[in-house]
Short mmCIF file of C-alpha atoms in Angstrom, two decimals:
data_model
loop_
_atom_site.label_atom_id
_atom_site.label_comp_id
_atom_site.label_asym_id
_atom_site.label_seq_id
_atom_site.Cartn_x
_atom_site.Cartn_y
_atom_site.Cartn_z
CA MET R 1 -0.06 -0.40 0.09
CA LEU R 2 2.59 2.23 0.74
CA HIS R 3 4.55 1.37 -2.27
CA GLN R 4 1.71 2.23 -4.07
CA LEU R 5 1.26 5.27 -2.70
CA VAL R 6 4.88 6.84 -3.12
CA LEU R 7 4.99 5.23 -6.94
CA GLY R 8 1.19 7.17 -7.14
CA PHE R 9 2.29 10.57 -5.75
CA GLY R 10 6.06 10.54 -7.46
CA SER R 11 4.25 9.39 -11.05
CA LEU R 12 2.76 12.72 -10.86
CA PHE R 13 6.44 14.19 -11.15
CA THR R 14 7.07 13.32 -14.30
CA PRO R 15 6.89 16.35 -17.16
CA SER R 16 3.78 14.70 -18.85
CA GLY R 17 2.29 14.62 -15.48
CA MET R 18 3.09 18.07 -14.00
CA LEU R 19 2.37 19.74 -17.83
CA MET R 20 -1.08 18.25 -17.53
CA ILE R 21 -1.47 19.43 -14.06
CA VAL R 22 -0.56 22.88 -14.92
CA LEU R 23 -2.93 22.49 -18.03
CA GLY R 24 -5.51 21.53 -16.47
CA SER R 25 -5.75 23.77 -14.09
CA LEU R 26 -5.24 26.65 -16.26
CA LEU R 27 -7.90 25.53 -18.51
CA GLY R 28 -9.97 24.97 -15.37
CA THR R 29 -9.20 28.79 -13.82
CA PHE R 30 -10.01 29.96 -16.94
CA VAL R 31 -13.54 28.54 -17.93
CA GLY R 32 -14.50 28.54 -14.08
CA ALA R 33 -15.03 31.53 -14.59
CA ILE R 34 -17.58 31.78 -17.76
CA PRO R 35 -21.08 31.30 -16.13
CA GLY R 36 -22.78 28.19 -17.60
CA LEU R 37 -20.13 26.42 -18.09
CA GLY R 38 -17.86 24.30 -15.29
CA GLY R 39 -16.38 21.67 -14.23
CA ALA R 40 -18.32 19.16 -15.96
CA VAL R 41 -18.97 20.32 -19.35
CA LEU R 42 -15.04 21.12 -19.72
CA MET R 43 -14.18 17.42 -18.64
CA THR R 44 -16.56 16.51 -21.30
CA MET R 45 -14.72 18.80 -23.63
CA LEU R 46 -11.40 17.34 -22.80
CA LEU R 47 -12.35 13.79 -23.17
CA PRO R 48 -11.63 13.18 -27.05
CA PHE R 49 -7.95 14.43 -26.08
CA ILE R 50 -6.96 11.56 -23.72
CA TYR R 51 -6.93 8.94 -26.39
CA GLY R 52 -4.05 6.79 -26.69
CA MET R 53 -2.69 9.15 -23.67
CA PRO R 54 -1.01 7.35 -20.14
CA VAL R 55 -3.69 7.03 -17.62
CA ILE R 56 -2.33 9.27 -14.90
CA PRO R 57 -1.54 12.36 -17.37
CA ALA R 58 -5.03 11.71 -18.90
CA LEU R 59 -6.04 11.88 -15.24
CA CYS R 60 -4.60 14.54 -13.97
CA LEU R 61 -5.71 16.63 -17.11
CA LEU R 62 -9.00 15.70 -16.48
CA LEU R 63 -9.07 16.13 -12.23
CA ALA R 64 -6.89 19.37 -12.21
CA ALA R 65 -9.42 20.87 -14.79
CA HIS R 66 -12.33 19.49 -12.59
CA SER R 67 -10.79 21.29 -9.47
CA GLY R 68 -9.34 24.42 -10.93
CA ILE R 69 -12.81 25.77 -11.61
CA TYR R 70 -13.50 26.31 -8.08
CA PHE R 71 -11.63 29.21 -7.23
CA SER R 72 -12.55 30.79 -10.33
CA GLY R 73 -16.27 30.26 -10.33
CA SER R 74 -16.08 31.97 -6.50
CA VAL R 75 -14.26 35.02 -8.18
CA THR R 76 -16.82 35.88 -10.49
CA ALA R 77 -19.71 34.69 -7.45
CA ILE R 78 -17.92 37.59 -5.29
CA LEU R 79 -17.21 40.45 -7.95
CA LEU R 80 -20.44 40.15 -10.06
CA ASN R 81 -22.98 38.45 -8.20
CA THR R 82 -22.63 35.88 -10.95
CA PRO R 83 -21.31 31.88 -9.25
CA GLY R 84 -19.27 30.34 -12.03
CA ALA R 85 -19.83 27.18 -11.02
CA PRO R 86 -23.22 26.03 -8.93
CA GLU R 87 -20.92 25.52 -6.37
CA SER R 88 -20.19 28.71 -6.47
CA ALA R 89 -23.89 30.31 -5.68
CA ALA R 90 -23.77 30.26 -1.59
CA THR R 91 -20.89 32.43 -2.17
CA THR R 92 -22.38 35.05 -3.44
CA PHE R 93 -24.50 35.98 0.10
CA ASP R 94 -21.58 36.98 1.63
CA GLY R 95 -18.61 37.58 -0.89
CA TYR R 96 -20.82 40.42 -3.19
CA ALA R 97 -21.48 41.92 -0.21
CA MET R 98 -18.21 42.54 0.71
CA THR R 99 -17.21 43.63 -2.64
CA ARG R 100 -20.09 46.23 -2.33
CA GLN R 101 -17.72 47.27 0.73
CA GLY R 102 -14.82 47.76 -1.13
CA LYS R 103 -13.24 44.44 0.63
CA ALA R 104 -12.94 42.75 -2.72
CA LYS R 105 -9.56 41.63 -2.97
CA ARG R 106 -10.01 40.48 0.88
CA ALA R 107 -13.21 38.42 -0.25
CA LEU R 108 -10.98 36.85 -3.12
CA GLY R 109 -8.42 36.23 -0.51
CA ILE R 110 -10.41 34.31 1.72
CA SER R 111 -11.45 32.43 -1.39
CA ALA R 112 -8.38 31.62 -2.62
CA VAL R 113 -7.20 29.72 1.27
CA SER R 114 -10.58 28.45 1.98
CA THR R 115 -10.43 26.67 -1.08
CA THR R 116 -6.79 25.63 -1.17
CA ILE R 117 -6.99 24.25 2.89
CA GLY R 118 -10.48 22.32 2.45
CA GLY R 119 -8.94 20.38 -0.41
CA TRP R 120 -6.34 19.66 1.28
CA ILE R 121 -7.70 18.38 4.30
CA GLY R 122 -10.43 16.37 2.06
CA VAL R 123 -7.41 15.07 0.53
CA ALA R 124 -5.80 13.46 3.36
CA LEU R 125 -9.52 11.85 4.49
CA LEU R 126 -9.34 10.41 1.09
CA LEU R 127 -6.05 9.05 2.21
CA VAL R 128 -6.94 7.40 4.61
CA VAL R 129 -10.20 5.90 3.26
CA ILE R 130 -8.42 4.44 0.46
CA PRO R 131 -6.65 1.41 2.57
CA PHE R 132 -10.43 0.62 3.79
CA MET R 133 -11.90 0.55 0.41
CA PHE R 134 -10.59 -2.99 -0.18
CA GLN R 135 -12.75 -4.27 2.63
CA LEU R 136 -15.72 -2.44 1.62
CA ILE R 137 -15.74 -4.04 -1.70
CA LYS R 138 -15.54 -7.63 -0.04
CA LEU R 139 -18.50 -7.20 0.54
CA PHE R 140 -20.18 -7.28 -2.82
CA GLN R 141 -21.58 -9.83 -5.34
CA PRO R 142 -22.84 -9.48 -9.16
CA SER R 143 -26.48 -8.97 -7.76
CA GLU R 144 -25.12 -5.86 -5.39
CA TYR R 145 -23.25 -4.39 -8.07
CA LEU R 146 -26.83 -4.57 -10.70
CA LEU R 147 -28.60 -2.80 -7.65
CA LEU R 148 -26.02 -0.53 -7.44
CA ALA R 149 -26.08 0.54 -10.91
CA ILE R 150 -30.06 1.24 -10.43
CA LEU R 151 -29.60 2.94 -6.75
CA ALA R 152 -26.85 5.25 -8.34
CA ILE R 153 -29.52 5.81 -11.35
CA VAL R 154 -32.19 6.80 -8.92
CA LEU R 155 -30.22 8.89 -6.45
CA ILE R 156 -28.82 11.01 -9.62
CA GLY R 157 -32.60 11.08 -10.97
CA GLN R 158 -33.16 13.70 -8.60
CA MET R 159 -30.79 16.49 -9.64
CA ARG R 160 -31.33 18.81 -11.68
CA SER R 161 -35.22 16.84 -12.65
CA GLY R 162 -38.57 18.77 -11.90
CA SER R 163 -39.54 14.87 -9.77
CA MET R 164 -39.07 11.76 -9.48
CA THR R 165 -41.06 10.45 -12.57
CA LYS R 166 -38.55 12.54 -14.70
CA GLY R 167 -35.08 11.59 -13.22
CA LEU R 168 -36.47 7.87 -13.33
CA LEU R 169 -37.27 8.20 -16.86
CA SER R 170 -34.25 10.14 -17.74
CA GLY R 171 -32.10 7.62 -16.39
CA LEU R 172 -34.32 4.95 -17.99
CA PHE R 173 -33.71 6.88 -21.42
CA GLY R 174 -29.71 5.98 -20.63
CA LEU R 175 -29.86 2.74 -20.13
CA MET R 176 -32.08 2.65 -23.34
CA ILE R 177 -29.30 4.31 -25.36
CA SER R 178 -26.58 2.26 -23.79
CA PHE R 179 -28.05 -0.93 -25.55
CA VAL R 180 -27.61 0.45 -28.99
CA GLY R 181 -25.09 -2.13 -30.66
CA TYR R 182 -24.51 -5.59 -30.29
CA ASP R 183 -24.76 -7.30 -26.95
CA PRO R 184 -21.94 -8.25 -25.25
CA ILE R 185 -23.39 -11.94 -24.33
CA THR R 186 -25.05 -13.37 -27.12
CA GLY R 187 -23.57 -10.82 -30.21
CA VAL R 188 -27.09 -9.97 -31.23
CA GLN R 189 -27.36 -6.55 -32.92
CA ARG R 190 -30.00 -4.01 -30.78
CA PHE R 191 -31.47 -1.14 -32.23
CA THR R 192 -28.94 -0.49 -34.87
CA PHE R 193 -31.28 -0.42 -38.13
CA HIS R 194 -29.25 -1.83 -40.60
CA GLN R 195 -26.96 1.63 -39.90
CA LEU R 196 -23.25 0.42 -40.01
CA ALA R 197 -22.61 3.32 -37.62
CA LEU R 198 -24.30 2.02 -35.01
CA TYR R 199 -22.87 -1.31 -34.92
CA ASN R 200 -20.70 -0.49 -32.23
CA GLY R 201 -23.21 1.64 -30.14
CA PHE R 202 -22.73 5.27 -29.41
CA ASN R 203 -19.35 6.42 -28.66
CA ILE R 204 -19.32 7.57 -25.06
CA THR R 205 -17.59 10.71 -26.26
CA ALA R 206 -20.70 11.65 -28.50
CA VAL R 207 -23.35 11.59 -26.41
CA ALA R 208 -21.31 13.42 -23.38
CA LEU R 209 -20.57 16.19 -25.79
CA GLY R 210 -24.24 15.96 -26.83
CA ILE R 211 -26.24 16.03 -23.43
CA PHE R 212 -23.84 18.49 -21.76
CA ALA R 213 -21.83 20.36 -23.55
CA PHE R 214 -23.70 21.15 -26.39
CA ALA R 215 -26.78 21.37 -24.61
CA GLU R 216 -25.08 23.81 -22.75
CA MET R 217 -24.48 25.89 -26.00
CA PHE R 218 -27.38 26.00 -27.36
CA HIS R 219 -28.70 27.81 -24.04
CA LEU R 220 -26.16 30.04 -24.05
CA TYR R 221 -26.46 30.90 -27.60
CA SER R 222 -29.95 31.81 -26.64
CA LEU R 223 -29.14 34.22 -24.72
CA LYS R 224 -26.80 36.85 -26.87
CA LYS R 225 -24.94 37.77 -24.27
CA GLY R 226 -22.15 37.63 -21.88
CA ARG R 227 -24.40 35.40 -18.77
CA ALA R 228 -22.53 38.19 -16.37
CA GLU R 229 -23.33 41.52 -16.85
CA ALA R 230 -20.95 44.46 -16.42
CA ALA R 231 -19.90 45.57 -13.24
CA ASN R 232 -17.74 48.41 -12.58
CA ILE R 233 -15.07 46.75 -9.58
CA LYS R 234 -12.31 48.77 -8.34
CA LEU R 235 -9.21 46.10 -7.52
CA SER R 236 -6.43 48.27 -7.16
CA ALA R 237 -7.66 50.78 -4.48
CA LYS R 238 -6.12 50.55 -1.38
CA THR R 239 -8.10 50.06 1.54
CA PRO R 240 -6.42 49.70 5.09
CA GLY R 241 -7.71 45.97 5.95
CA ALA R 242 -9.35 44.89 2.72
CA GLY R 243 -6.37 43.02 0.71
CA VAL R 244 -5.62 39.87 0.25
CA LEU R 245 -3.21 39.06 2.77
CA ASP R 246 -6.11 40.41 5.37
CA GLY R 247 -8.58 38.03 3.71
CA MET R 248 -5.98 35.28 4.89
CA LYS R 249 -5.67 35.93 8.07
CA ASP R 250 -9.87 35.64 8.23
CA VAL R 251 -9.41 32.01 7.13
CA PHE R 252 -6.55 31.51 9.72
CA SER R 253 -7.73 33.19 12.29
CA HIS R 254 -11.32 30.89 12.03
CA PRO R 255 -9.22 27.17 11.70
CA TRP R 256 -12.28 24.83 13.45
CA LEU R 257 -14.78 26.76 11.05
CA THR R 258 -12.81 25.39 8.34
CA ILE R 259 -12.15 22.16 9.20
CA ARG R 260 -15.06 21.43 10.13
CA SER R 261 -16.75 22.62 6.86
CA ALA R 262 -14.36 20.94 4.89
CA ILE R 263 -15.28 17.55 6.86
CA LEU R 264 -18.60 17.90 6.35
CA GLY R 265 -18.29 18.45 2.71
CA THR R 266 -16.49 15.36 2.29
CA LEU R 267 -18.69 13.48 3.95
CA LEU R 268 -21.45 14.78 1.98
CA GLY R 269 -19.50 14.05 -1.14
CA VAL R 270 -19.07 10.23 -0.30
CA VAL R 271 -23.04 10.24 -0.63
CA PRO R 272 -23.88 10.24 -4.62
CA GLY R 273 -25.97 12.64 -5.46
CA ILE R 274 -26.21 14.56 -2.22
CA GLY R 275 -22.50 16.30 -2.88
CA GLY R 276 -22.22 19.48 -5.41
CA VAL R 277 -24.37 22.18 -4.88
CA ALA R 278 -26.12 20.66 -1.60
CA ALA R 279 -22.41 20.22 0.26
CA ASN R 280 -21.93 24.45 -0.50
CA PHE R 281 -25.32 25.17 0.65
CA ILE R 282 -24.76 22.38 4.12
CA SER R 283 -21.65 24.18 5.34
CA TYR R 284 -23.15 27.33 5.13
CA GLY R 285 -26.18 26.46 6.84
CA GLN R 286 -24.44 24.97 9.47
CA ALA R 287 -21.60 28.01 10.07
CA MET R 288 -24.64 30.03 10.41
CA LYS R 289 -26.40 27.84 13.21
CA THR R 290 -22.73 27.42 14.98
CA SER R 291 -22.14 31.38 14.75
CA LYS R 292 -22.45 33.59 17.89
CA HIS R 293 -23.80 36.24 15.20
CA PRO R 294 -26.04 34.25 12.51
CA GLU R 295 -27.74 37.63 11.94
CA LYS R 296 -24.85 39.04 10.35
CA PHE R 297 -24.32 36.38 7.82
CA GLY R 298 -25.24 37.93 4.01
CA THR R 299 -24.15 41.20 5.04
CA GLY R 300 -20.63 40.47 4.06
CA ILE R 301 -18.54 38.70 6.82
CA PRO R 302 -15.88 36.12 6.64
CA GLU R 303 -17.72 33.17 7.93
CA GLY R 304 -20.02 33.06 5.06
CA ILE R 305 -16.88 32.40 2.14
CA ILE R 306 -14.50 30.03 4.62
CA ALA R 307 -17.93 27.69 5.22
CA PRO R 308 -19.28 26.86 1.30
CA GLU R 309 -15.35 27.48 -0.07
CA SER R 310 -13.90 24.97 2.39
CA SER R 311 -16.45 22.39 1.31
CA SER R 312 -16.19 23.03 -2.48
CA ILE R 313 -12.80 20.78 -3.60
CA SER R 314 -13.29 18.57 -0.20
CA LYS R 315 -16.00 17.23 -1.66
CA GLU R 316 -14.96 16.45 -4.80
CA ALA R 317 -12.52 14.55 -2.48
CA GLY R 318 -15.45 12.10 -0.74
CA ASN R 319 -16.97 11.93 -4.24
CA LEU R 320 -13.61 10.25 -5.50
CA VAL R 321 -14.78 7.26 -2.56
CA PRO R 322 -17.66 5.89 -4.62
CA THR R 323 -16.66 6.56 -7.87
CA VAL R 324 -13.73 4.28 -7.50
CA ALA R 325 -14.76 1.62 -4.99
CA LEU R 326 -17.95 0.58 -6.22
CA GLY R 327 -18.03 2.29 -9.96
CA VAL R 328 -20.95 4.71 -8.26
CA PRO R 329 -20.44 8.33 -9.41
CA GLY R 330 -20.68 10.80 -6.20
CA GLY R 331 -21.82 13.44 -8.76
CA VAL R 332 -22.40 15.06 -12.73
CA GLY R 333 -18.57 15.73 -12.22
CA MET R 334 -17.20 11.97 -11.82
CA ALA R 335 -19.76 10.81 -14.22
CA VAL R 336 -17.99 12.61 -17.09
CA LEU R 337 -14.66 11.28 -14.90
CA MET R 338 -15.99 7.59 -15.29
CA SER R 339 -16.52 8.23 -18.87
CA GLY R 340 -12.65 9.21 -19.21
CA PHE R 341 -12.28 5.54 -17.20
CA THR R 342 -13.73 4.02 -19.71
CA ILE R 343 -11.80 5.78 -22.70
CA LEU R 344 -9.03 4.83 -20.67
CA GLY R 345 -9.71 0.91 -20.29
CA ILE R 346 -10.22 1.23 -15.67
CA VAL R 347 -13.11 -0.69 -14.68
CA PRO R 348 -14.05 1.09 -10.91
CA GLY R 349 -14.08 -1.73 -8.25
CA PRO R 350 -12.13 -4.68 -7.49
CA SER R 351 -9.65 -4.38 -10.60
CA MET R 352 -9.06 -1.01 -10.33
CA LEU R 353 -7.66 -0.64 -6.70
CA LYS R 354 -5.98 -4.24 -7.34
CA SER R 355 -4.33 -3.01 -11.35
CA ASN R 356 -4.82 0.88 -10.60
CA LEU R 357 -3.98 1.43 -6.87
CA ASP R 358 -1.33 4.27 -7.81
CA ALA R 359 -3.57 6.07 -10.03
CA VAL R 360 -6.43 6.59 -7.20
CA PHE R 361 -3.27 7.85 -5.00
CA ALA R 362 -2.04 9.85 -8.12
CA MET R 363 -5.42 11.10 -8.49
CA ALA R 364 -6.19 12.34 -4.62
CA PHE R 365 -2.59 14.14 -5.27
CA VAL R 366 -3.60 15.65 -8.17
CA ILE R 367 -7.00 17.37 -6.18
CA ALA R 368 -4.53 18.85 -3.86
CA ILE R 369 -1.59 20.07 -6.27
CA GLY R 370 -4.66 21.35 -8.48
CA SER R 371 -6.31 22.95 -5.89
CA LEU R 372 -3.71 25.29 -4.65
CA LEU R 373 -2.32 26.20 -8.67
CA SER R 374 -5.89 26.96 -9.99
CA SER R 375 -6.14 29.52 -6.57
CA ALA R 376 -2.66 30.49 -7.00
CA MET R 377 -3.00 31.76 -11.06
CA GLY R 378 -6.78 32.50 -10.01
CA LEU R 379 -5.67 35.37 -7.85
CA ALA R 380 -3.22 36.27 -9.91
CA ILE R 381 -5.43 37.35 -12.87
CA VAL R 382 -8.23 38.33 -11.45
CA PRO R 383 -9.00 41.15 -13.40
CA LEU R 384 -9.36 38.99 -17.11
CA LEU R 385 -11.38 36.53 -15.10
CA ALA R 386 -13.87 39.39 -14.64
CA ARG R 387 -13.77 40.00 -18.40
CA ILE R 388 -13.71 36.68 -19.63
CA SER R 389 -17.48 35.80 -17.92
CA ARG R 390 -18.82 38.71 -20.23
CA VAL R 391 -18.27 37.57 -23.41
CA PRO R 392 -20.94 37.56 -25.48
CA SER R 393 -22.13 34.06 -26.01
CA THR R 394 -22.12 34.82 -30.27
CA ILE R 395 -18.49 34.50 -30.09
CA LEU R 396 -18.07 32.02 -27.49
CA VAL R 397 -20.39 29.62 -28.94
CA PRO R 398 -19.16 28.50 -32.26
CA PHE R 399 -15.77 28.54 -31.09
CA ILE R 400 -16.56 26.08 -28.64
CA PHE R 401 -19.35 24.28 -31.64
CA ALA R 402 -16.12 23.75 -33.69
CA LEU R 403 -13.40 22.38 -30.96
CA ALA R 404 -16.42 20.01 -30.09
CA ALA R 405 -17.33 18.48 -33.76
CA LEU R 406 -13.46 18.22 -34.20
CA GLY R 407 -13.09 16.68 -30.50
CA SER R 408 -15.67 13.77 -30.98
CA PHE R 409 -14.63 13.30 -35.31
CA ALA R 410 -10.72 12.50 -33.96
CA ALA R 411 -12.05 10.03 -31.19
CA ASP R 412 -13.46 8.13 -33.75
CA GLN R 413 -13.37 9.05 -37.11
CA SER R 414 -16.89 8.69 -37.77
CA MET R 415 -19.29 11.34 -39.41
CA GLY R 416 -22.19 9.52 -37.58
CA GLN R 417 -20.68 9.50 -34.21
CA VAL R 418 -20.37 13.92 -35.30
CA LEU R 419 -24.24 13.43 -35.91
CA ALA R 420 -24.75 11.63 -32.79
CA VAL R 421 -23.19 14.83 -30.83
CA PHE R 422 -26.01 17.29 -32.03
CA ALA R 423 -28.81 15.22 -32.37
CA PHE R 424 -27.80 14.64 -28.79
CA GLY R 425 -27.72 18.34 -28.06
CA ILE R 426 -30.80 18.81 -29.21
CA VAL R 427 -31.74 15.50 -26.89
CA GLY R 428 -30.17 17.27 -23.67
CA LEU R 429 -31.47 21.17 -24.27
CA LEU R 430 -35.01 19.81 -24.96
CA MET R 431 -34.25 17.36 -20.92
CA LYS R 432 -33.21 20.73 -20.01
CA ARG R 433 -36.32 22.71 -21.38
CA PHE R 434 -38.83 20.43 -19.77
CA ASN R 435 -36.93 20.02 -16.66
CA TYR R 436 -35.87 15.87 -17.17
CA SER R 437 -32.54 15.03 -15.53
CA VAL R 438 -29.37 15.15 -17.87
CA PRO R 439 -26.80 14.08 -15.07
CA ALA R 440 -29.01 11.37 -14.75
CA ALA R 441 -29.30 10.23 -18.85
CA MET R 442 -25.60 10.39 -18.04
CA ILE R 443 -25.61 7.80 -15.76
CA GLY R 444 -27.80 5.50 -17.28
CA PHE R 445 -25.55 5.02 -20.06
CA ILE R 446 -22.56 4.97 -18.43
CA LEU R 447 -23.75 2.07 -16.61
CA GLY R 448 -25.87 0.49 -18.89
CA SER R 449 -22.71 -1.83 -19.46
CA VAL R 450 -22.17 -2.48 -15.57
CA ALA R 451 -25.68 -3.23 -14.80
CA GLU R 452 -26.62 -5.51 -18.03
CA GLN R 453 -23.18 -7.88 -17.38
CA ASN R 454 -24.48 -7.99 -13.41
CA LEU R 455 -27.70 -9.26 -14.58
CA TYR R 456 -26.55 -12.05 -16.35
CA LEU R 457 -23.94 -12.69 -14.00
CA THR R 458 -26.69 -12.77 -11.14
CA GLN R 459 -29.16 -14.85 -13.83
CA GLN R 460 -26.62 -16.96 -13.77
CA LEU R 461 -24.74 -17.37 -10.12
CA PHE R 462 -27.78 -16.51 -8.14
CA GLY R 463 -31.38 -16.58 -9.42
CA LEU R 464 -33.91 -16.04 -7.15
CA SER R 465 -31.41 -16.69 -4.17
CA MET R 466 -30.63 -13.61 -4.29
CA PHE R 467 -33.25 -12.32 -2.56
CA LYS R 468 -31.18 -14.51 0.20
CA ARG R 469 -28.79 -12.43 0.34
CA PRO R 470 -29.20 -10.01 3.11
CA LEU R 471 -27.58 -6.96 1.68
CA THR R 472 -29.35 -7.31 -1.51
CA ASP R 473 -32.65 -7.42 0.54
CA LEU R 474 -31.17 -4.20 2.22
CA MET R 475 -29.99 -2.79 -0.89
CA ILE R 476 -33.54 -3.30 -2.54
CA LEU R 477 -34.99 -1.90 0.54
CA ILE R 478 -32.93 1.56 -0.02
CA ILE R 479 -34.05 1.63 -3.32
CA LEU R 480 -37.71 1.70 -2.71
CA PHE R 481 -37.59 4.13 -0.17
CA VAL R 482 -35.54 6.77 -2.08
CA VAL R 483 -37.98 6.18 -4.88
CA PHE R 484 -41.29 6.39 -3.20
CA ASN R 485 -40.21 8.95 -0.59
CA PRO R 486 -40.79 12.16 -2.34
CA TYR R 487 -44.49 10.28 -3.11
CA LEU R 488 -44.92 9.83 0.43
CA GLN R 489 -43.37 13.16 1.36
CA ARG R 490 -46.03 14.61 -0.81
CA PHE R 491 -49.22 12.82 0.23
CA ARG R 492 -48.09 14.08 3.74
CA ARG R 493 -47.96 17.43 2.76
CA THR R 494 -51.38 17.11 0.90
CA SER R 495 -52.76 15.40 3.99
CA VAL R 496 -51.93 18.32 6.77
CA LYS R 497 -53.49 20.83 3.83
CA ALA R 498 -56.54 19.46 4.05
CA LYS R 499 -56.17 19.03 7.72
CA GLU R 500 -55.43 22.94 8.15
CA GLU R 501 -58.13 23.52 5.33
CA ILE R 502 -61.47 21.11 7.36
CA THR R 503 -60.11 23.45 10.82
CA ALA R 504 -60.23 26.46 9.01
#
């Protein structure tokens, strides 16, 4: 275990590893400042470029880019009241209030140090957990892996969907498109309609680019302007107690809040579907509840920035636990990372922990290094980041369209897959428009083969005796609870409301 840890850490300091970390952090820093994009879209755009790359440099590029968006996302949240990433929404409450008080530099200093320290704490906890992953995966047999795939679709289906029903339908749609092509067990063609381009199914790059990137670009183009309105921000003014160093001192003067928020973010990240935006708001809420002056939150106090920013990258470290150990992505970004695993030939779970354990340790260290690099680079180019967020979409979108089309063709050398990107882009846009869950569709597509193979193995090994396994029964109960709980809550609210009307 120690040998693999040293090997993973040392692999980052090769020329290719360092180059990919710096490049990924730089890309994440710039893209994070563009409201509406974010880590998932950026990683999706990078997927075509990792074909043929060694495993660790490819993972360095993806994870450094994903980690890099968080500080720059908070820059626009603080300066323009427009979060560059959804996770930075909670930072706007006190960050923008400090900017209006002339303390923008101080707020940026708080964000940079909180993001970095929180990421390091999350990585430290992840390194402690990795050795115990082996014990966790020994508990699971094919029937449990099948149910884990279903549970992931159900949990992620609640993200960005109008209802549980729409989330489940989105996941089923993802499963359906994953079945296009040859059946891996029988070799029978499915849903190909005698089209040669569909014999091997849809390329994962085409689906990810279409559903995530193209759908978002269609939406951005419809705005016809930059997502952030122009703002008159003075960063050169020297106000006593309002500098970057003052913000750094604020973080070190609240050590327990920083540590508590980072630990909370890591724990929430371990639960699939709970991390992400929710983790930052929950951290903000716990800071308010434990504060001696909760009434000051929202008026521009350091604690209101420290809490959400400390959990922003730490939750990504937590997200890696279910993603790596069980093949269940903790959030949208991890779902795209699993697409990268597929391209690189990595199978999450037991085989990854046995054959690519050094890569698992390397991923943890990339998050720590990437968070430091992106914060340092972001502080150096803050004025430029504020201007990037105001680039009109009529200029930005055509460039990204061309890059995505080129990337999808390079991944498979097939014009059919390029057409699929546009088709899935329209599908993704319609799903966003009618409140269906795009992440659930992506998860369904990624986990379709996992569910199919484990269903076959379960039938061959257990049959109906799978229901005699306690862990299988427990997971079935959890799935049923997650599916029916929203309906039970709605029924309970309706009953209470009816009783109140009768009483009135």
